[in-house]
Short mmCIF file of C-alpha atoms and ligand atoms in Angstrom, two decimals:
data_model
loop_
_atom_site.label_atom_id
_atom_site.label_comp_id
_atom_site.label_asym_id
_atom_site.label_seq_id
_atom_site.Cartn_x
_atom_site.Cartn_y
_atom_site.Cartn_z
CA MET A 12 -29.38 22.34 39.28
CA ARG A 13 -29.36 19.92 36.47
CA LEU A 14 -26.65 20.37 33.76
CA ASP A 15 -27.02 19.08 30.52
CA PRO A 16 -25.80 15.59 30.64
CA THR A 17 -24.59 15.63 26.81
CA ALA A 18 -22.18 18.37 27.80
CA PHE A 19 -19.97 16.01 29.63
CA SER A 20 -17.59 13.83 27.96
CA LYS A 21 -18.11 10.23 27.72
CA GLY A 22 -14.81 9.48 29.50
CA ALA A 23 -15.74 11.71 32.47
CA LEU A 24 -19.37 10.00 32.89
CA GLN A 25 -17.78 6.37 32.51
CA VAL A 26 -15.12 7.01 35.22
CA VAL A 27 -17.73 8.72 37.64
CA ALA A 28 -20.07 5.79 37.14
CA HIS A 29 -17.46 3.13 37.66
CA LEU A 30 -16.14 4.71 40.91
CA GLN A 31 -19.71 5.01 42.26
CA ARG A 32 -20.52 1.31 41.33
CA SER A 33 -17.34 0.29 43.10
CA GLY A 34 -18.63 2.00 46.32
CA PHE A 35 -16.93 5.22 46.11
CA GLU A 36 -18.09 8.93 46.03
CA ALA A 37 -17.15 10.66 42.70
CA TYR A 38 -17.83 13.94 41.16
CA VAL A 39 -16.91 16.03 38.16
CA VAL A 40 -15.21 18.98 39.98
CA GLY A 41 -13.57 22.34 39.35
CA GLY A 42 -13.15 24.19 35.85
CA ALA A 43 -15.53 21.94 33.90
CA ILE A 44 -18.46 22.75 36.30
CA ARG A 45 -17.43 26.48 36.38
CA ASP A 46 -17.33 26.61 32.53
CA LEU A 47 -20.66 24.91 32.05
CA LEU A 48 -22.49 27.16 34.57
CA LEU A 49 -20.94 30.01 32.15
CA GLY A 50 -22.16 28.18 29.04
CA LYS A 51 -18.70 27.41 27.80
CA GLN A 52 -17.51 24.11 26.54
CA PRO A 53 -14.93 22.78 29.37
CA LYS A 54 -11.50 21.83 27.96
CA ASP A 55 -11.28 18.81 30.14
CA PHE A 56 -13.16 17.10 33.12
CA ASP A 57 -11.46 16.50 36.36
CA ILE A 58 -12.83 14.04 38.61
CA ALA A 59 -12.60 13.93 42.48
CA THR A 60 -13.28 11.06 44.85
CA ASN A 61 -12.76 9.55 48.23
CA ALA A 62 -11.00 6.59 46.70
CA LYS A 63 -7.10 6.63 47.55
CA PRO A 64 -4.93 6.67 44.48
CA GLU A 65 -4.14 2.90 44.90
CA GLU A 66 -7.92 2.25 45.01
CA ILE A 67 -8.54 4.24 41.93
CA LYS A 68 -5.93 2.29 40.07
CA GLN A 69 -7.37 -0.95 41.10
CA CYS A 70 -10.77 0.12 39.82
CA PHE A 71 -9.62 0.60 36.04
CA ARG A 72 -7.67 -1.40 33.84
CA ASN A 73 -5.74 1.46 32.25
CA ALA A 74 -4.69 3.85 35.18
CA ARG A 75 -1.42 5.69 36.13
CA ILE A 76 -0.23 7.40 39.39
CA ILE A 77 1.37 10.42 38.56
CA GLY A 78 2.88 13.45 40.40
CA ARG A 79 4.61 14.27 43.71
CA ARG A 80 3.28 17.70 44.99
CA PHE A 81 -0.26 16.38 44.32
CA GLN A 82 -0.66 12.63 43.47
CA ILE A 83 -3.27 12.30 40.71
CA VAL A 84 -4.40 9.28 38.62
CA HIS A 85 -4.74 9.43 35.07
CA VAL A 86 -7.30 7.10 33.70
CA ARG A 87 -7.90 6.28 30.22
CA ALA A 88 -11.59 6.05 29.46
CA GLY A 89 -13.65 6.82 26.35
CA GLY A 90 -10.42 7.83 24.38
CA GLU A 91 -9.55 10.56 26.80
CA ILE A 92 -7.32 10.55 29.81
CA ILE A 93 -9.37 11.64 32.69
CA GLU A 94 -7.55 13.23 35.78
CA VAL A 95 -8.97 11.59 39.14
CA THR A 96 -7.88 13.22 42.35
CA THR A 97 -8.56 12.02 45.76
CA PHE A 98 -10.29 14.36 48.29
CA ARG A 99 -7.29 16.52 50.09
CA GLY A 100 -7.83 16.99 53.92
CA HIS A 101 -6.62 19.70 56.22
CA HIS A 102 -2.89 19.89 56.71
CA ASP A 103 -2.49 21.79 60.05
CA ALA A 104 0.77 21.84 61.86
CA GLY A 105 0.86 19.24 64.52
CA GLN A 106 -1.51 16.98 62.49
CA SER A 107 -0.06 13.55 62.86
CA ASN A 108 -0.42 12.53 59.27
CA LYS A 109 3.05 13.62 57.76
CA THR A 110 2.04 13.61 54.28
CA ALA A 111 1.57 17.29 53.96
CA GLN A 112 4.88 18.91 54.30
CA ALA A 113 5.13 22.62 54.79
CA ALA A 114 8.57 24.56 54.34
CA GLN A 115 9.51 26.79 57.06
CA SER A 116 8.21 29.65 55.02
CA GLY A 117 4.53 28.11 55.06
CA ARG A 118 4.80 27.00 51.51
CA LEU A 119 3.14 23.59 50.95
CA LEU A 120 5.69 21.21 49.49
CA ARG A 121 3.53 18.04 49.21
CA ASP A 122 -0.36 17.69 49.82
CA ASN A 123 -1.17 14.13 50.11
CA VAL A 124 -3.21 14.11 53.14
CA TYR A 125 -6.70 12.72 52.23
CA GLY A 126 -10.05 13.95 53.48
CA THR A 127 -13.82 14.44 52.88
CA LEU A 128 -15.32 16.46 50.13
CA GLU A 129 -15.94 19.23 52.68
CA GLU A 130 -12.24 19.29 53.60
CA ASP A 131 -11.39 19.17 49.78
CA THR A 132 -13.60 22.23 49.14
CA PHE A 133 -11.39 24.40 51.48
CA ARG A 134 -8.23 22.93 49.95
CA ARG A 135 -9.06 24.40 46.45
CA ASP A 136 -8.09 27.75 45.20
CA LEU A 137 -11.07 29.69 44.33
CA THR A 138 -14.80 29.65 44.94
CA ILE A 139 -15.71 29.43 41.50
CA ASN A 140 -13.40 26.20 41.10
CA ALA A 141 -14.80 24.41 44.27
CA LEU A 142 -18.02 23.08 42.57
CA TYR A 143 -18.81 19.47 42.58
CA TYR A 144 -21.41 17.68 40.29
CA ASN A 145 -22.76 14.44 40.66
CA THR A 146 -23.47 13.18 37.08
CA THR A 147 -25.47 10.41 38.24
CA THR A 148 -27.94 12.28 40.61
CA HIS A 149 -27.49 15.67 38.90
CA GLN A 150 -26.76 17.30 42.33
CA LEU A 151 -24.49 20.33 42.35
CA ILE A 152 -22.55 20.59 45.57
CA ASP A 153 -21.51 24.30 46.32
CA LEU A 154 -20.49 24.83 49.76
CA LEU A 155 -18.84 28.09 49.22
CA ASN A 156 -21.33 29.84 46.98
CA GLY A 157 -19.19 29.60 43.95
CA ALA A 158 -22.19 29.70 41.60
CA ASP A 159 -23.08 33.28 43.16
CA ASP A 160 -19.64 34.30 42.54
CA ILE A 161 -19.89 33.13 39.03
CA SER A 162 -23.10 35.27 38.59
CA ALA A 163 -21.43 38.21 40.15
CA GLN A 164 -18.26 37.58 38.04
CA LEU A 165 -16.11 37.56 41.00
CA ILE A 166 -12.58 35.72 41.65
CA ARG A 167 -12.69 34.88 45.35
CA ILE A 168 -9.64 32.95 47.08
CA ILE A 169 -10.98 30.34 49.40
CA GLY A 170 -9.77 30.92 53.16
CA LYS A 171 -7.61 33.83 54.08
CA PRO A 172 -5.91 35.10 51.03
CA VAL A 173 -2.49 35.67 52.62
CA ASP A 174 -2.28 32.34 53.94
CA ARG A 175 -3.47 30.56 50.82
CA TYR A 176 -0.84 32.72 48.65
CA THR A 177 1.83 31.63 51.25
CA GLU A 178 0.94 28.07 50.95
CA ASP A 179 1.22 28.13 47.25
CA PRO A 180 2.24 31.61 45.65
CA VAL A 181 1.52 30.23 42.21
CA ARG A 182 -2.38 30.81 43.13
CA MET A 183 -1.80 34.70 42.63
CA LEU A 184 -1.00 33.83 39.08
CA ARG A 185 -3.92 31.54 38.86
CA VAL A 186 -6.22 34.30 40.00
CA VAL A 187 -4.98 36.58 37.36
CA ARG A 188 -5.22 33.89 34.72
CA PHE A 189 -8.91 33.20 35.69
CA ALA A 190 -9.72 36.99 36.14
CA ALA A 191 -8.28 37.78 32.44
CA ARG A 192 -9.72 34.63 30.89
CA LEU A 193 -13.18 35.15 32.34
CA GLY A 194 -13.22 38.77 32.55
CA PHE A 195 -14.04 38.71 36.17
CA ASP A 196 -13.09 41.16 38.87
CA LEU A 197 -10.99 40.34 41.96
CA GLU A 198 -12.75 40.31 45.23
CA GLY A 199 -11.31 42.87 47.59
CA ASP A 200 -9.32 40.85 50.01
CA THR A 201 -8.25 38.37 47.27
CA GLU A 202 -6.64 41.44 45.39
CA ALA A 203 -5.30 43.37 48.52
CA ALA A 204 -3.02 40.21 49.76
CA ILE A 205 -1.29 40.13 46.28
CA GLY A 206 0.72 43.15 47.38
CA GLU A 207 1.90 41.21 50.83
CA ALA A 208 2.62 37.93 49.03
CA ARG A 209 3.88 38.73 45.52
CA HIS A 210 7.66 38.63 46.56
CA LEU A 211 6.93 34.88 47.62
CA LEU A 212 7.00 33.94 43.79
CA ALA A 213 10.66 34.21 44.07
CA ASP A 214 10.82 31.04 45.88
CA ILE A 215 8.95 28.98 43.23
CA PRO A 216 11.15 26.70 40.97
CA THR A 217 11.56 28.45 37.69
CA ALA A 218 10.38 25.10 35.76
CA ARG A 219 7.07 25.61 37.55
CA LEU A 220 6.79 29.04 36.54
CA PHE A 221 7.33 28.48 32.88
CA ASP A 222 4.68 25.82 33.07
CA GLU A 223 2.36 28.45 34.43
CA TRP A 224 3.58 30.96 31.98
CA LEU A 225 2.42 28.59 29.00
CA LYS A 226 -0.99 28.51 30.66
CA LEU A 227 -0.93 32.24 31.20
CA PHE A 228 -0.05 33.07 27.67
CA MET A 229 -0.73 30.31 25.29
CA ASN A 230 -4.64 30.06 25.99
CA GLY A 231 -5.74 32.84 23.87
CA PHE A 232 -6.05 35.46 26.48
CA SER A 233 -2.59 36.65 26.78
CA GLU A 234 -3.12 40.13 26.19
CA PRO A 235 -5.46 40.79 29.09
CA THR A 236 -3.39 38.46 31.27
CA PHE A 237 -0.24 40.54 30.54
CA LEU A 238 -1.99 43.93 31.43
CA LEU A 239 -3.49 42.23 34.64
CA LEU A 240 -0.08 40.79 35.58
CA SER A 241 1.39 44.13 34.95
CA HIS A 242 -1.14 45.93 36.95
CA PHE A 243 -0.60 43.81 39.94
CA ASP A 244 3.10 44.11 39.78
CA LEU A 245 3.23 40.35 39.09
CA LEU A 246 5.17 40.62 35.58
CA SER A 247 8.52 41.06 37.10
CA PRO A 248 8.21 38.16 39.75
CA LEU A 249 7.28 35.96 36.75
CA MET A 250 9.45 37.21 33.77
CA GLY A 251 12.09 39.44 35.48
CA ASP A 252 12.34 43.29 34.67
CA ASN A 253 13.32 42.73 31.05
CA ALA A 254 9.90 42.08 30.16
CA CYS A 255 8.41 45.18 32.13
CA ILE A 256 8.35 47.98 29.75
CA THR A 257 7.31 51.54 31.32
CA GLY A 258 4.52 53.61 29.90
CA SER A 259 6.97 56.08 28.74
CA ASN A 260 8.43 53.81 26.09
CA GLU A 261 5.48 53.83 23.83
CA GLY A 262 6.91 52.10 20.89
CA ALA A 263 8.13 49.18 23.12
CA CYS A 264 4.69 48.83 24.86
CA ALA A 265 2.88 49.06 21.51
CA LEU A 266 5.08 46.27 20.13
CA GLN A 267 4.52 43.95 23.15
CA LYS A 268 0.79 44.60 23.05
CA LYS A 269 0.55 43.82 19.29
CA ALA A 270 2.43 40.69 19.63
CA LEU A 271 -0.03 39.62 22.56
CA LYS A 272 -3.12 40.59 20.40
CA ASN A 273 -1.65 38.58 17.36
CA THR A 274 -1.05 35.55 19.45
CA ASP A 275 -4.66 35.48 20.80
CA GLN A 276 -6.04 36.11 17.31
CA ARG A 277 -4.08 33.05 15.95
CA VAL A 278 -5.40 30.96 18.98
CA ALA A 279 -8.90 32.14 18.14
CA ASP A 280 -8.35 31.18 14.40
CA GLY A 281 -7.22 27.82 15.57
CA ARG A 282 -3.81 28.45 14.16
CA SER A 283 -0.65 27.18 15.76
CA VAL A 284 1.15 29.37 18.35
CA THR A 285 4.72 29.16 19.46
CA PRO A 286 5.97 30.29 22.76
CA ALA A 287 9.24 31.37 21.03
CA PHE A 288 7.77 34.01 19.11
CA LEU A 289 6.13 35.61 21.88
CA LEU A 290 8.98 35.27 24.19
CA ALA A 291 10.98 36.85 21.57
CA ALA A 292 8.62 39.66 21.02
CA LEU A 293 8.03 40.31 24.89
CA TYR A 294 11.91 40.54 25.46
CA TRP A 295 12.60 42.05 22.36
CA PRO A 296 12.70 45.71 23.66
CA ALA A 297 15.17 44.78 26.23
CA ALA A 298 17.08 42.96 23.56
CA GLU A 299 17.15 45.49 21.34
CA HIS A 300 18.33 48.15 24.15
CA ARG A 301 21.18 46.02 25.32
CA SER A 302 22.27 45.37 21.77
CA ALA A 303 22.31 49.12 21.19
CA ALA A 304 24.32 49.70 24.30
CA LEU A 305 26.81 47.09 23.16
CA ALA A 306 27.11 48.70 19.90
CA ALA A 307 27.57 52.05 21.26
CA GLY A 308 30.59 50.29 23.22
CA GLY A 309 32.24 49.21 19.90
CA GLU A 310 30.72 45.79 18.96
CA ALA A 311 29.52 45.20 15.39
CA PRO A 312 25.89 45.41 15.11
CA ILE A 313 25.52 41.59 14.34
CA GLN A 314 27.79 40.60 17.24
CA ALA A 315 26.21 43.08 19.44
CA MET A 316 22.66 41.59 18.79
CA HIS A 317 24.07 38.14 19.36
CA SER A 318 25.58 38.85 22.47
CA ALA A 319 22.70 40.82 23.78
CA GLY A 320 20.48 37.83 22.90
CA GLN A 321 22.74 35.45 24.99
CA GLN A 322 22.52 37.85 27.87
CA ILE A 323 18.79 38.40 27.67
CA VAL A 324 17.98 34.78 27.63
CA LEU A 325 20.14 34.07 30.35
CA GLU A 326 18.60 36.64 32.51
CA ALA A 327 14.98 35.59 31.64
CA CYS A 328 16.01 32.06 32.58
CA ARG A 329 16.67 33.38 36.09
CA ARG A 330 12.76 33.63 36.38
CA LEU A 331 11.59 31.16 33.65
CA THR A 332 13.14 27.78 32.78
CA VAL A 333 12.77 28.36 28.97
CA PRO A 334 13.51 25.10 27.16
CA LYS A 335 16.43 25.20 25.05
CA ARG A 336 14.29 24.69 22.00
CA PHE A 337 12.62 27.89 22.64
CA SER A 338 15.47 29.98 23.82
CA LEU A 339 17.58 29.26 20.75
CA ALA A 340 14.83 29.84 18.55
CA MET A 341 14.45 33.34 20.55
CA ARG A 342 18.01 34.17 19.81
CA ASP A 343 17.68 33.18 16.17
CA ILE A 344 14.73 35.39 15.72
CA TRP A 345 16.75 38.41 17.22
CA ASP A 346 19.94 37.54 15.34
CA LEU A 347 17.98 37.88 12.16
CA GLN A 348 16.92 41.26 12.84
CA PRO A 349 20.04 43.04 11.82
CA ARG A 350 20.53 40.68 9.07
CA LEU A 351 17.06 41.52 7.57
CA GLU A 352 17.74 45.13 7.95
CA ARG A 353 20.75 44.66 5.77
CA MET A 354 18.91 43.19 2.67
CA GLN A 355 22.34 41.84 1.29
CA PRO A 356 21.40 40.26 -1.96
CA LYS A 357 23.97 37.56 -1.56
CA LYS A 358 22.47 36.45 1.79
CA VAL A 359 18.78 36.52 0.64
CA ARG A 360 18.42 32.74 -0.07
CA ASP A 361 20.31 31.65 3.09
CA ILE A 362 18.11 33.87 5.31
CA LEU A 363 14.74 32.88 3.59
CA ALA A 364 15.67 29.26 4.15
CA ARG A 365 16.41 29.77 8.06
CA ARG A 366 14.03 27.80 10.22
CA TRP A 367 12.92 30.85 12.06
CA PHE A 368 12.77 33.33 9.02
CA ARG A 369 8.81 33.68 9.09
CA ALA A 370 8.83 34.35 12.92
CA ALA A 371 11.59 36.97 12.43
CA PHE A 372 9.92 38.64 9.59
CA ASP A 373 6.76 38.90 11.79
CA LEU A 374 8.86 40.62 14.49
CA LEU A 375 10.21 42.96 11.97
CA LEU A 376 6.55 43.68 11.07
CA LEU A 377 5.82 44.45 14.56
CA ARG A 378 8.79 46.63 14.80
CA GLU A 379 8.04 48.74 11.67
CA GLN A 380 4.39 49.19 12.86
CA THR A 381 5.19 50.32 16.32
CA ASN A 382 8.55 52.34 15.82
CA ASN A 383 7.88 54.64 12.97
CA MET A 384 10.30 52.64 10.97
CA SER A 385 10.05 52.76 7.13
CA THR A 386 8.46 49.74 5.53
CA HIS A 387 11.13 49.46 3.12
CA CYS A 388 12.68 46.45 4.59
CA SER A 389 9.72 44.26 5.02
CA GLU A 390 8.51 45.09 1.47
CA PHE A 391 11.85 43.85 0.46
CA TRP A 392 11.54 40.55 2.11
CA GLU A 393 7.78 40.25 1.19
CA HIS A 394 9.15 40.45 -2.46
CA LYS A 395 11.84 37.81 -1.77
CA GLN A 396 9.28 35.40 0.07
CA ALA A 397 7.09 35.69 -3.26
CA GLN A 398 10.16 35.06 -5.36
CA TYR A 399 11.35 31.83 -3.69
CA PRO A 400 8.41 30.41 -1.61
CA GLU A 401 9.83 26.99 -1.59
CA LEU A 402 12.91 28.37 0.23
CA VAL A 403 10.98 30.03 3.35
CA GLY A 404 11.98 28.22 6.55
CA SER A 405 13.37 25.04 4.59
CA ALA A 406 16.38 24.79 6.34
CA ARG A 407 16.54 23.16 9.79
CA GLY A 408 17.87 24.99 12.86
CA ARG A 409 21.43 26.59 11.96
CA SER A 410 23.06 24.22 14.51
CA GLU A 411 21.27 21.25 12.79
CA LYS A 412 22.61 22.38 9.35
CA PRO A 413 25.67 20.26 8.30
CA ALA A 414 28.80 22.52 7.90
CA PRO A 415 29.41 22.91 4.14
CA ARG A 416 32.42 20.70 3.36
CA GLY A 417 35.62 22.03 1.74
CA ARG A 418 34.78 25.64 1.93
CA ARG A 419 37.56 27.54 2.98
CA ARG A 420 37.45 30.63 5.37
CA ARG A 421 37.86 33.74 3.56
CA ARG A 422 41.11 35.42 4.65
CA PRO A 423 40.73 38.97 5.83
CA ALA A 424 41.63 41.56 3.43
CA ASN A 425 45.17 42.73 4.06
CA PRO A 426 45.39 44.96 7.06
P1 LIG B 13 -8.94 25.01 33.34
O1 LIG B 13 -9.84 25.15 32.55
O2 LIG B 13 -7.65 25.92 32.87
O3 LIG B 13 -8.19 23.60 33.22
P2 LIG B 13 -9.21 24.32 35.98
O4 LIG B 13 -9.99 25.21 37.11
O5 LIG B 13 -9.60 22.92 35.83
O6 LIG B 13 -9.12 25.42 34.88
P3 LIG B 13 -6.62 23.26 36.69
O7 LIG B 13 -5.45 23.77 36.84
O8 LIG B 13 -7.10 22.09 35.74
O9 LIG B 13 -7.75 24.40 36.65
O10 LIG B 13 -6.97 22.62 38.13
C1 LIG B 13 -8.13 21.83 38.62
C2 LIG B 13 -8.40 22.27 39.79
O11 LIG B 13 -7.71 21.93 40.87
C3 LIG B 13 -9.02 23.69 39.78
O12 LIG B 13 -10.44 23.98 39.76
C4 LIG B 13 -8.70 24.03 41.41
O13 LIG B 13 -9.97 23.65 42.16
C5 LIG B 13 -7.67 22.85 41.93
N1 LIG B 13 -6.39 23.64 41.95
C6 LIG B 13 -5.36 23.58 40.89
N2 LIG B 13 -4.24 24.33 41.26
C7 LIG B 13 -4.47 24.71 42.53
C8 LIG B 13 -3.72 25.26 43.42
N3 LIG B 13 -2.50 25.58 43.26
N4 LIG B 13 -4.16 25.44 44.58
C9 LIG B 13 -5.47 24.94 45.19
N5 LIG B 13 -6.28 24.50 44.21
C10 LIG B 13 -5.75 24.24 42.96
MG1 LIG B 14 -8.72 21.59 34.33
#
């Protein structure tokens, strides 16, 4: 099968040609070929070769070996960074090569055993990702009928699904990511094994889970991804129970869905998206619920929201290492909710200037749209934004703002 040569990036063609000229095998592999067969523009071009990382490095003037779990080489070519990987081999127990290390649980900790193209094929995750294309001879190598699965719109794990999920539980999240993004179905065994393996996600480092969260939720398909994760009971292992809202809480479900839809729409429109807003919206029902409980226990509303925010972020971080810049933003977005509701004239300018004001206002809109709240409050802030457009978001983060000098704390009124 001949793919349009102009669909490949210049850098990818150069890297393949150069490796081949140096006597190695080299192919464009994985997602790029899958996307081209689907008639989509690939977002990047990965290369697989039988050259070892050191050999790849020697072929190019500008190349860097990175990674531990998987050693890969980043080659700068044609103004891009091209990821080049050496074919992976088998890593059976008892194999003398010690570079593949498995934890007792069967999880693969390192995977730097090198092999042939055929062995590499079986190390990949999905049949639709195990396609190799020689851009010089225009030959497609498809040992596992990935092209047929693309035509049948099927996500099929390579090998025995339970074993492959055990080796790397993140593959379950990848299965869902591709199913949601491509609108494909899961092949029967690929689906059935999730039930047996989902508990293994508990062992995955929370930093890796956050990286995967970004790929799942910031790619323009967050809504179908969220629904599918929820369908396969993978949401709780990924985000904890605080993100899992039951169907009986219709308002909260609707708020989460709208936030996801808006995020996807922004990506489709080429506008920027921040993980902080989506995280704040997805965990909002839990934060609101916690805040109400604290308020019922006697805390003042603003303090209750603040404490609830701290608690929910802490709990979320047990599953996802949310970087501080995002978790502080989430808490600011939540802290602003009761303040927006108060509409205190004296505070208007300060509140408008807050760095996360726009995001907080967007969350307020979602709350109004999904909880039968009156639109009185958002109308008030809409009006204020029109009145002082230059103030909106003009202050840096609260913590970055220098404390006003010489202002004395107001004494509390006489008891
Ligand atoms: P995308 O378009 O999202 O980049 P992709 O298929 O290129 O999709 P990557 O995450 O870039 O996905 O991975 C590149 C290739 O590496 C995949 O196509 C797959 O063959 C292989 N791969 C990635 N992660 C794993 C994994 N956890 N287990 C096995 N193979 C993997
Ligand atoms: Mg890729």
